[in-house]
Coordinates of C-alpha atoms and ligand atoms in Angstrom, one line a residue:
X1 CA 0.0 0.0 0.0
X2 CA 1.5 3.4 -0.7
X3 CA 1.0 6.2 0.6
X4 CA 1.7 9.8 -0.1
X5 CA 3.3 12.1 2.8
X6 CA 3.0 15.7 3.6
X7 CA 5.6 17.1 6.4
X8 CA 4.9 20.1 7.7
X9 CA 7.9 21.6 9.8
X10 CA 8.2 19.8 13.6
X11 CA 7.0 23.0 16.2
X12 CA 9.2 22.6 19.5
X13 CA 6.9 20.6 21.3
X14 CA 4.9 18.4 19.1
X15 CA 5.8 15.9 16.9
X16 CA 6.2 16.2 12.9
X17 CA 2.5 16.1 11.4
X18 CA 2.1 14.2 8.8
X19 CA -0.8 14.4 6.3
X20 CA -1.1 10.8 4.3
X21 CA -3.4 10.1 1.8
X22 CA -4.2 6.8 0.1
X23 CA -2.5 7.5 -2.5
X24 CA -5.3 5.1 -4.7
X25 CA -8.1 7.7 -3.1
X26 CA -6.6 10.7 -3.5
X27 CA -4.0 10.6 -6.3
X28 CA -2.2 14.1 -6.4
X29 CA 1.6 14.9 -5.8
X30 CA 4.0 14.5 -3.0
X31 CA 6.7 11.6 -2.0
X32 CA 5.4 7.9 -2.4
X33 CA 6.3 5.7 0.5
X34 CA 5.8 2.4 1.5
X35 CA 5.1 2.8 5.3
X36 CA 4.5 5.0 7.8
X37 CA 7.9 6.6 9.1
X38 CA 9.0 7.4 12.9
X39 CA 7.5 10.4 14.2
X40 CA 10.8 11.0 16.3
X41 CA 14.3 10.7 16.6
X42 CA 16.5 8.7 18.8
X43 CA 18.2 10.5 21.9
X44 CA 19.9 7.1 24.0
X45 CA 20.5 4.0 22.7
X46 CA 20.6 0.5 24.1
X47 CA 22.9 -2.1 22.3
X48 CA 22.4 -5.3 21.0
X49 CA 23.6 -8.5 21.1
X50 CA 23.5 -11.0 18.0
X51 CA 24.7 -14.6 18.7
X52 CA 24.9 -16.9 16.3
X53 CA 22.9 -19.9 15.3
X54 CA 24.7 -22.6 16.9
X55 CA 24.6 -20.2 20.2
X56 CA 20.9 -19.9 20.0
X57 CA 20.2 -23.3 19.4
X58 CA 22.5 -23.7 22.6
X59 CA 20.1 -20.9 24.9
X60 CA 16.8 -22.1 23.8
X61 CA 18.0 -25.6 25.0
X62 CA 19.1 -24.6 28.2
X63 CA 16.1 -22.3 28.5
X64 CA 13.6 -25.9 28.5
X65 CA 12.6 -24.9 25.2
X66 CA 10.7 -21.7 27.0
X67 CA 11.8 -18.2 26.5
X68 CA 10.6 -16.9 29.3
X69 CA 14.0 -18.6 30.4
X70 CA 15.9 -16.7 28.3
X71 CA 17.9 -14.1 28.9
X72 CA 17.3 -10.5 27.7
X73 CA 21.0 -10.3 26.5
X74 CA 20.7 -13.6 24.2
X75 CA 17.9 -12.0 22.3
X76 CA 18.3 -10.1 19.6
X77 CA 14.8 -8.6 19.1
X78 CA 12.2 -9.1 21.7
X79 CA 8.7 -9.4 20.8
X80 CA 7.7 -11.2 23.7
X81 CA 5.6 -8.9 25.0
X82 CA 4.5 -5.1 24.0
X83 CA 3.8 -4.5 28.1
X84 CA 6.0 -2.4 30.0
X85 CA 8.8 -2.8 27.0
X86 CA 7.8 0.7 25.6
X87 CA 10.4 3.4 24.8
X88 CA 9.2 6.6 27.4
X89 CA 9.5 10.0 25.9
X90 CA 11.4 13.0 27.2
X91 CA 8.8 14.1 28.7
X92 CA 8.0 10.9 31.3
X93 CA 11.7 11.3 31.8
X94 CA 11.6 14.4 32.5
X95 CA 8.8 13.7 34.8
X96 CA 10.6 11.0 36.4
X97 CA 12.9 14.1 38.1
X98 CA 9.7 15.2 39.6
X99 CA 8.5 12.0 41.4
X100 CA 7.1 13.0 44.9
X101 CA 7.8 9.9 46.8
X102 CA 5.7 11.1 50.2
X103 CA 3.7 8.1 51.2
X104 CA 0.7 9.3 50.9
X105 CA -0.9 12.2 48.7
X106 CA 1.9 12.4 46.8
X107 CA 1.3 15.6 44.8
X108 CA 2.4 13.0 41.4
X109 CA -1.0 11.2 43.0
X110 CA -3.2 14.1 42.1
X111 CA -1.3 14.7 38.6
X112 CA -2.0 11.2 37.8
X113 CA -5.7 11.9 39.1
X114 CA -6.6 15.0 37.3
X115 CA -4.7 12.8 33.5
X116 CA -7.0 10.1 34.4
X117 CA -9.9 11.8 35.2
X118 CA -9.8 13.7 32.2
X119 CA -8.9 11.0 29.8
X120 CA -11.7 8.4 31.0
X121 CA -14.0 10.5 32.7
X122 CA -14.4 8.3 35.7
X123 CA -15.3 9.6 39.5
X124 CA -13.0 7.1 41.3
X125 CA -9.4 6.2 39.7
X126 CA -7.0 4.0 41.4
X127 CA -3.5 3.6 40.6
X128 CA -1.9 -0.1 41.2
X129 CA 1.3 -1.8 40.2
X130 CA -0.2 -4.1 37.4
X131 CA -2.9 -4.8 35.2
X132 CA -3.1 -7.9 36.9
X133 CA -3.4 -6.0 40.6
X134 CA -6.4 -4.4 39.6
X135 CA -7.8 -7.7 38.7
X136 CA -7.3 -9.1 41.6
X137 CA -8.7 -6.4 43.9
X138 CA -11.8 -6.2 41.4
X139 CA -12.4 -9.6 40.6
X140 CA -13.0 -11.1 43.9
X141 CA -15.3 -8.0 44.9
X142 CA -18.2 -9.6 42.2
X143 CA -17.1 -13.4 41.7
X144 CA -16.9 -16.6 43.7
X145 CA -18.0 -20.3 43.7
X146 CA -20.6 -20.7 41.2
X147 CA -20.5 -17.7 39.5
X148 CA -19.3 -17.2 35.8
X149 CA -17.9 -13.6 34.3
X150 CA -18.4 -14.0 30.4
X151 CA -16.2 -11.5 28.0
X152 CA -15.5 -11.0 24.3
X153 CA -12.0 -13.3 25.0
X154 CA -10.1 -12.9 28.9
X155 CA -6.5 -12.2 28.4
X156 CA -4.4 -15.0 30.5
X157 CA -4.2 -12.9 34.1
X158 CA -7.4 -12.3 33.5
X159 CA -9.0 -16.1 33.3
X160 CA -6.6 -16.8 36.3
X161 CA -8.3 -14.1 38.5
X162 CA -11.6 -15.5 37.2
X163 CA -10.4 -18.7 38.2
X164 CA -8.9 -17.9 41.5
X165 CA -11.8 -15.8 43.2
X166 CA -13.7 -19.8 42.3
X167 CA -16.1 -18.4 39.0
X168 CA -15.5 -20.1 35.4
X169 CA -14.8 -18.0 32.5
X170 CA -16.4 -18.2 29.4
X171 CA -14.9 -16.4 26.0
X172 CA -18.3 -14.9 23.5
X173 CA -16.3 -13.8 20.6
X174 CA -18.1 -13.2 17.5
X175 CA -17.2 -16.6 15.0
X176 CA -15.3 -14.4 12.5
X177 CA -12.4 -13.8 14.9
X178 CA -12.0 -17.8 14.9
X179 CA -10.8 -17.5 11.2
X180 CA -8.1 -15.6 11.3
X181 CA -8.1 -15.7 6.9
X182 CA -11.2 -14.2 7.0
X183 CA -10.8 -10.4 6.5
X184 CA -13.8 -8.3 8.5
X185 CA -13.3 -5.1 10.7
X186 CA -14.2 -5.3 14.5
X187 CA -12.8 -9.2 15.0
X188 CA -12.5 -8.7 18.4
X189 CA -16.3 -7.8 19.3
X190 CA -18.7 -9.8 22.1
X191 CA -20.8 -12.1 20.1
X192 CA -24.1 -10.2 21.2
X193 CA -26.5 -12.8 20.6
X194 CA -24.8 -15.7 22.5
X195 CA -23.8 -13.2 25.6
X196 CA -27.8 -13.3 25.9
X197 CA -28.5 -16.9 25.6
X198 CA -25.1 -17.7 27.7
X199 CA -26.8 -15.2 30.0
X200 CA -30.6 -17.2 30.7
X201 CA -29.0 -20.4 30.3
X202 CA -26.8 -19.9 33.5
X203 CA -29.4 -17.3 34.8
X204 CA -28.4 -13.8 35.3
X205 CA -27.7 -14.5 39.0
X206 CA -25.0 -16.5 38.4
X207 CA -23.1 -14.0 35.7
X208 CA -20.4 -12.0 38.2
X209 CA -19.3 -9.6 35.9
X210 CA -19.2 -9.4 32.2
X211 CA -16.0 -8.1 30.8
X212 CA -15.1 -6.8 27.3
X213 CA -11.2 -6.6 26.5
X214 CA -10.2 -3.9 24.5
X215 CA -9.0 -4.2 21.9
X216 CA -9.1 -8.3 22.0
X217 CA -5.3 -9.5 22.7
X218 CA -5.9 -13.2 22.8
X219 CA -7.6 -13.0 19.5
X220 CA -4.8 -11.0 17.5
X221 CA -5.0 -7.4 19.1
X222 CA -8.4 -7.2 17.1
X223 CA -10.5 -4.0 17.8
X224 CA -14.0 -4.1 19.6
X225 CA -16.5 -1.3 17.8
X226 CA -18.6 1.3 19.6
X227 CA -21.9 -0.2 18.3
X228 CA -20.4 -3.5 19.9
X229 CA -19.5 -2.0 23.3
X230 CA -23.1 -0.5 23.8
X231 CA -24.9 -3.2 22.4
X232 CA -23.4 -5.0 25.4
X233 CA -23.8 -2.4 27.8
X234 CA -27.6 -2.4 27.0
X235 CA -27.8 -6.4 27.3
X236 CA -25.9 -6.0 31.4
X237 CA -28.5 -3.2 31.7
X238 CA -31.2 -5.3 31.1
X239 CA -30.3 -8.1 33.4
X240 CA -28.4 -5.9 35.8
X241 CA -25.0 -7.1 35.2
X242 CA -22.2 -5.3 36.6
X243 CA -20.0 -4.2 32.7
X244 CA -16.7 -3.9 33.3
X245 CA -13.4 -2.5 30.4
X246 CA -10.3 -4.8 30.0
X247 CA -8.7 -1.7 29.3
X248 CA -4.8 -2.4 28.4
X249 CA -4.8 -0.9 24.7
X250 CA -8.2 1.8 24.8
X251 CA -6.0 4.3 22.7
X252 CA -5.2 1.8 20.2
X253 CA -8.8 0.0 20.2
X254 CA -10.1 4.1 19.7
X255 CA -7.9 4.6 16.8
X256 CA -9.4 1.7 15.2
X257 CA -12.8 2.8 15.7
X258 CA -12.0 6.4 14.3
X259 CA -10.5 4.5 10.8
X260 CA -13.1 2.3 10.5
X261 CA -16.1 2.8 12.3
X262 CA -18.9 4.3 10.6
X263 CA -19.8 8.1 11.8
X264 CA -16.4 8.4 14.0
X265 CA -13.7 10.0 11.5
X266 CA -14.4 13.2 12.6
X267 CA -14.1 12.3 16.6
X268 CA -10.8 12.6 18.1
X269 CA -8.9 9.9 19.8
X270 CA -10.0 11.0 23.2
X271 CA -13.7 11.6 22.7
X272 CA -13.8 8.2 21.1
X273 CA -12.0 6.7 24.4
X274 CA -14.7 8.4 26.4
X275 CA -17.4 7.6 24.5
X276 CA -16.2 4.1 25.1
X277 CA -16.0 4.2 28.9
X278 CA -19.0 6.1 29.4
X279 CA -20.9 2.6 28.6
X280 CA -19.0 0.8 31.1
X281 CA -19.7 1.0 35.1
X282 CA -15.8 0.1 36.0
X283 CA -12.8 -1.1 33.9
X284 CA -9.1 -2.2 34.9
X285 CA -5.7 -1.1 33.1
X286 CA -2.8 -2.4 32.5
X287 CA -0.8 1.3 31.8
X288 CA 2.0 -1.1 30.6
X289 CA 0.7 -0.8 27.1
X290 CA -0.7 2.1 25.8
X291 CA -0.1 4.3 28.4
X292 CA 3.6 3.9 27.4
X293 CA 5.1 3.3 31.0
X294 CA 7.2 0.1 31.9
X295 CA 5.2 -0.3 35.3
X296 CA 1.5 0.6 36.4
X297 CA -1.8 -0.3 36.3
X298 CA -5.4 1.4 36.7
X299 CA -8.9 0.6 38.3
X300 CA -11.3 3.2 37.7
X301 CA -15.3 3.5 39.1
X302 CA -17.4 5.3 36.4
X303 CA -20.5 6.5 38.6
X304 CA -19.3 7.4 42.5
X305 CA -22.7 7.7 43.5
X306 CA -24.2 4.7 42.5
X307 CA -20.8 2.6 43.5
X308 CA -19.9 4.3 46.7
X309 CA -19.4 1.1 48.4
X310 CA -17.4 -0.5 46.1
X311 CA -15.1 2.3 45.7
X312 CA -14.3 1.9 49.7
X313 CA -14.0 -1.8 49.2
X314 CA -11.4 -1.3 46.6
X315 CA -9.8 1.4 48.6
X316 CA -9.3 -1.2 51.6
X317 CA -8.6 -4.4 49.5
X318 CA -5.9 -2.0 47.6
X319 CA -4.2 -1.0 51.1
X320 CA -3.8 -5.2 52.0
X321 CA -2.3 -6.1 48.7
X322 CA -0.9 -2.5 47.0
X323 CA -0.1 0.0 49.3
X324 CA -1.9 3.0 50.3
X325 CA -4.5 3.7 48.3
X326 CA -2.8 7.2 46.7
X327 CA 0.2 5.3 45.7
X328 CA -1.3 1.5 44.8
X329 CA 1.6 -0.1 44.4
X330 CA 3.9 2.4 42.5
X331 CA 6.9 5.0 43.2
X332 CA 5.8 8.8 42.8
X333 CA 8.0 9.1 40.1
X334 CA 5.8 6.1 37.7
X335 CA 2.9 7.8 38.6
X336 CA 4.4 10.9 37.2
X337 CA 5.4 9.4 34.2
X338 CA 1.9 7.5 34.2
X339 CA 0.1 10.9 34.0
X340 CA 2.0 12.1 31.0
X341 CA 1.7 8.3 29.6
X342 CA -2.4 8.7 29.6
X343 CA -2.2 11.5 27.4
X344 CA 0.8 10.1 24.7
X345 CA -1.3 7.3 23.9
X346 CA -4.2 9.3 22.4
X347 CA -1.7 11.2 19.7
X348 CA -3.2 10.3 16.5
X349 CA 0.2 10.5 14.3
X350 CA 1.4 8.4 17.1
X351 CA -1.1 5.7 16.3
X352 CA -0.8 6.2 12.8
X353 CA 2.9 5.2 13.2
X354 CA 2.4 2.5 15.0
X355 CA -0.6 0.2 13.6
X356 CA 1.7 1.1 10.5
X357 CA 4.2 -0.8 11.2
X358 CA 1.7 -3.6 11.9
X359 CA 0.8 -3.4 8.8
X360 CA 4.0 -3.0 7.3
X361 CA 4.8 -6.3 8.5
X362 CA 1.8 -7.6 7.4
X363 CA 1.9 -6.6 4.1
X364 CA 5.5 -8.5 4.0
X365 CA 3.5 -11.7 5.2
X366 CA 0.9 -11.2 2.3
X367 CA 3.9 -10.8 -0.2
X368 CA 5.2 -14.2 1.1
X369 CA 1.6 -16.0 1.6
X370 CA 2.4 -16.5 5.0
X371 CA -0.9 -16.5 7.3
X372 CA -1.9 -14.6 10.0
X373 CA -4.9 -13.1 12.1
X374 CA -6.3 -10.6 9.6
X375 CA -6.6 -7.7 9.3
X376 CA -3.9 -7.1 11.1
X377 CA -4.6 -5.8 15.1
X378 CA -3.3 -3.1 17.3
X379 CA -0.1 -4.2 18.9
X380 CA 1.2 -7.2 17.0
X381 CA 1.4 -10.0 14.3
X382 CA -0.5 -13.3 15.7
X383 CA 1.2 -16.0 13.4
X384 CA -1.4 -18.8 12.2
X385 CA 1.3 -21.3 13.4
X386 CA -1.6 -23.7 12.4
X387 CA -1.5 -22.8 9.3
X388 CA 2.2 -23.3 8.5
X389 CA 2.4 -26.5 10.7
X390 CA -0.8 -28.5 9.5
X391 CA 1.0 -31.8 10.4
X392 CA 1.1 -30.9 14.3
X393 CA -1.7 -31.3 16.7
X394 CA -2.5 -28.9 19.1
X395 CA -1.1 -30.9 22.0
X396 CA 2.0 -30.7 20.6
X397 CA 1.9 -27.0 20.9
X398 CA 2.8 -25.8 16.9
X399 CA 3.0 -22.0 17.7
X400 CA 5.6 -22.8 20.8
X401 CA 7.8 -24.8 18.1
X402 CA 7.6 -21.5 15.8
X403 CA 8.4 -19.7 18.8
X404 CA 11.2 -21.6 19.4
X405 CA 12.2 -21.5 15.6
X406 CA 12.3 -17.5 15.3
X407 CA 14.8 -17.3 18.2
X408 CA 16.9 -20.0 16.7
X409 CA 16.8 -18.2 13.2
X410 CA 17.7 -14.6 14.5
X411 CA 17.1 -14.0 17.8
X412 CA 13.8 -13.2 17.6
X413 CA 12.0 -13.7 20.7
X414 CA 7.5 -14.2 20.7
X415 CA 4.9 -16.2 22.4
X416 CA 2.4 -19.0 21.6
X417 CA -0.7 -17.9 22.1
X418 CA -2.2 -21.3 22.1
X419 CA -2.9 -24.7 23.5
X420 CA 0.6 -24.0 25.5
X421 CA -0.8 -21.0 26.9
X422 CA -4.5 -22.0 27.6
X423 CA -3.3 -24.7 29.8
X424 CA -5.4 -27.6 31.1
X425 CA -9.1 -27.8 32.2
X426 CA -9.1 -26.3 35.7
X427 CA -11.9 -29.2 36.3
X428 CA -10.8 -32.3 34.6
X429 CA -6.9 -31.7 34.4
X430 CA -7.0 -32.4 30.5
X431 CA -5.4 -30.1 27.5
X432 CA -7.5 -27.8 26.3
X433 CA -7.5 -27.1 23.0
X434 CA -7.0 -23.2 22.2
X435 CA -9.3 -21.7 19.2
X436 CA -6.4 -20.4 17.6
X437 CA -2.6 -21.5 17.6
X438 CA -0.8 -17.6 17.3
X439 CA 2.8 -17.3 17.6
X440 CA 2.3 -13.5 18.6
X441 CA 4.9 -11.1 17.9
X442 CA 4.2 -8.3 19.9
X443 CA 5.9 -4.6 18.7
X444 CA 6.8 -2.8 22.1
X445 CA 6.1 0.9 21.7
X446 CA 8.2 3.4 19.9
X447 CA 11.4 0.9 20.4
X448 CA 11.9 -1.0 17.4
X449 CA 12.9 1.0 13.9
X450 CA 12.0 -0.3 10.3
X451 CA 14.9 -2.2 9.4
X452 CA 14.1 -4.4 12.7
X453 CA 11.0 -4.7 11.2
X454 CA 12.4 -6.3 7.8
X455 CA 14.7 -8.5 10.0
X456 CA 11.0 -10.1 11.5
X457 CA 9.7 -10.3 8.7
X458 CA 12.8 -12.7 6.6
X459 CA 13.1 -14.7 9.7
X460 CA 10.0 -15.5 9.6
X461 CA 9.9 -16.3 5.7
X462 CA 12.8 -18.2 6.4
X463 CA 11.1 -20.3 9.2
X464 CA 8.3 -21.0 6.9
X465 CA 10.1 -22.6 4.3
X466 CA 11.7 -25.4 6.4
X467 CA 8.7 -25.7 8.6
X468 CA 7.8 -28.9 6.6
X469 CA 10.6 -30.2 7.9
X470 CA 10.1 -29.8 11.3
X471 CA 8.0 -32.9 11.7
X472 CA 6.9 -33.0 15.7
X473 CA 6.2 -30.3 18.6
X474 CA 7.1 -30.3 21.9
X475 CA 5.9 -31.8 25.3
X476 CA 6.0 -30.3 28.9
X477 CA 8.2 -32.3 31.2
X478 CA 7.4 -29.9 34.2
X479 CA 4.4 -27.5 34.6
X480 CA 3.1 -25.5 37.2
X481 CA -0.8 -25.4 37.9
X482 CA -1.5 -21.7 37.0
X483 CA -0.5 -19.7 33.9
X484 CA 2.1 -22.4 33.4
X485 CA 3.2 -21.3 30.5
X486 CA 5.4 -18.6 32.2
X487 CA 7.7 -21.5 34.0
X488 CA 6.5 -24.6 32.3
X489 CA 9.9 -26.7 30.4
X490 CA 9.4 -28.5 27.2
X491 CA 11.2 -30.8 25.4
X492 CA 11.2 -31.3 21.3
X493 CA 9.4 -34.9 20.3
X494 CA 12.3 -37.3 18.7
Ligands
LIG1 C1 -1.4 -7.2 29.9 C2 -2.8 -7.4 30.0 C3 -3.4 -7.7 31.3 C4 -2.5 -7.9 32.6 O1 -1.8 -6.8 32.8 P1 -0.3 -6.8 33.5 O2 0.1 -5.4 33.6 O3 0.5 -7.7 32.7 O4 -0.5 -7.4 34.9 C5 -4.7 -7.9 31.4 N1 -5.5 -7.8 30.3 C6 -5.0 -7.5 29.1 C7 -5.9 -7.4 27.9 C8 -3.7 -7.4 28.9 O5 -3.2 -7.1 27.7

């Protein structure tokens, strides 16, 4: 896809603006390019290691066949994970200095209070370590034995808080996110019509909590649409279900809705994000992804009347696992940086930038006939592993073997996003199989530069033309019982 590019001069504080056209839309002059470039510069830089093959080959066997054994050093470009890898701006750093580290009501507290207030419009914000800190406060508050939370698809902390606090899970995703050939916008919405019947077969009683996870990691980083978010809002309403926002990538899943979404072009970023909270009653946050900031988390209370009592049980059950409830968790100076973060997120040449490279690698895959979920999401490439290992079964984990691959061919470091990662039947103890078998490349934030990206994309060509030669996955020789995937070792089938 080319593009054409406008650059009007950089002002002090504000990034380069760039005016792009589809170039097939609009025609007219200017400088074809073939992806979106870097709206910044680099100011420190962090070197890298490359080992070689027979090194790799080496790690990734002493590491049990799991990277999460590896070490940072032995990998050359880590897409593990796009949370709390991102690249801060001047600004956070500069906010860093100004960290007031009093115990309680730091005066970075109420910076990070008025960012949030303003950004999601909520009456009660609290700031916690994690994503999965919130969760754990939350969940507990409106699940137990016998309860179920239903969502669009729970990320892995999440279905372990589920599990935890004694409810089952149970993923609602519309059937064309189960296809990841199958090309349609808004992949990641609640299927609307089985979150009703899910709803009177287990009675409304028993539903805890209904969660929608924007935008939809486990299914490819695929956006949820407005129309979606209230159609769900209006079925909780109707049987009084508590609605709560998996929040880790709202800027991102806004974005999306402002491209694509009928009626929203006009709307900026942050009236978008609004709009989308103002359906909710509560949502958590892990800040660790598009609030740019290597650590913290959010829990936020839309309506302070109605909710009054949750909002001191969160307070409390925030002080026993957190901290005091001003700091939940975090230093002054991340909640500085956390309060600048909010607001980064939102820049619309920002998130131009970034889904570009997304599709940028993408449109490398497509050139190569290499599959993947499409259209591409909001924060990586999910790898149909199935798709390029046909010949192993899910219990032999394909994505972790293409996992394991990509490091071997250049130090490329993802995730399954699979069977390996689902784990087994909390019940029964058996396998589960996944819906989809993703080997997810995850692009942290504003860290990795276009020729990184080319580097993905041959190793991953490469990978794909011996894969028919890499006849048998892997099996776990030692696995803890919760999100196992983190500590699990594996061992390649002879
Ligand atoms: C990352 C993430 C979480 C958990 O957040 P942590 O900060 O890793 O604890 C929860 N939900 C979603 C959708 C996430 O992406």
């Amino acid at each position: 896809m080319y593009m054409v590019l406008e650059c009007s001069m950089p002002t002090r504080h504000s990034a380069c603006r760039y005016v792009l056209y589809h170039k097939s839309l609009f025609g007219g002059d200017g400088m074809a390019i073939k992806y979106i470039p870097e709206p910044f510069r680099i100011k420190v830089v962090e070197p890298l290691k490359m080992l070689t093959f027979q090194e790799r080959e080496k790690k990734i066997a002493e590491a049990h066949n799991n990277v999460f054994y590896l070490r940072s050093e032995d990998v050359y470009i880590d897409l593990l994970t796009d949370s709390g890898t991102n690249a801060m701006s001047q600004f956070q750093w500069a906010g860093v200095m100004q960290g007031d580290e009093a115990y309680a009501g730091a005066s970075s507290y109420f910076k990070l209070m008025d960012a949030a207030k303003d950004v999601f419009n909520y009456d009660y914000i609290q700031p916690v370590h994690q994503g999965r800190a919130a969760e754990k406060v939350l969940l507990p508050l409106f699940l137990g034995e016998g309860k179920f939370a239903i969502s669009n698809m729970f990320f892995d902390t999440t279905r372990a808080h589920v599990i935890l606090a004694g409810a089952r899970p149970i993923d609602c995703v519309v059937e064309a996110a189960l296809d990841p050939a199958k090309r349609a916008p808004f992949k990641g919405n609640m299927d609307v019509e089985k979150l009703e019947r899910l709803i009177k077969e287990h009675t409304p009683e028993k539903i805890g909590l209904v969660v929608m996870t924007i935008t939809n990691n486990s299914a490819g980083g695929q956006p949820v649409s407005i129309q979606n978010i209230k159609e769900t809002a209006a079925i909780c309403g109707k049987y009084a279900i508590p609605f709560s926002i998996d929040a880790a990538r709202y800027a991102e899943n806004a974005y999306f809705i402002q491209r694509d979404e009928a009626g929203c072009q006009n709307k900026s970023i942050k009236e978008i994000v609004r709009e989308i909270f103002s359906y909710a009653d509560m949502f958590t946050m892990s800040a660790k992804k598009d609030a740019i900031v290597n650590m913290g988390g959010l829990l936020g209370v839309r309506d302070g009347q109605k909710y009054g009592g949750l909002i001191q049980e969160i307070k409390s059950r925030c002080i026993e696992f957190e901290g005091l409830y001003t700091y939940g968790g975090l230093a002054g100076r991340d909640l500085e940086a956390l309060a600048i973060g909010v607001y980064e997120g939102l820049d619309n040449n920002y998130l131009r930038y970034r889904v570009g490279q997304m599709e940028y690698l993408a449109s490398r895959l497509d050139d190569a006939g290499i599959a993947y979920q499409a259209p591409v999401g909001g924060h990586g490439v999910f790898l149909d592993a199935r798709a390029m290992f046909p010949h192993i079964p899910y219990y032999e984990y394909p994505a972790q073997a293409l996992c394991v691959e990509l490091y071997k061919e250049a130090g490329i470091r993802c995730c399954d996003i699979g069977s390996f990662m689902l784990g087994n039947d909390p019940d029964t103890g058996e396998q589960l199989k996944a819906d989809f078998e993703f080997s997810r490349l995850a692009i942290p934030r504003r860290v990795y530069t276009q020729a990184h990206l080319d580097v993905i994309a041959d190793a991953v060509i490469e990978v794909s033309k011996r894969a028919k030669n890499i006849k048998r996955g892997y099996k776990i020789t030692w696995e803890p019982q919760i999100l196992r995937h983190f500590q699990a070792h594996l061992e390649p089938i002879a």
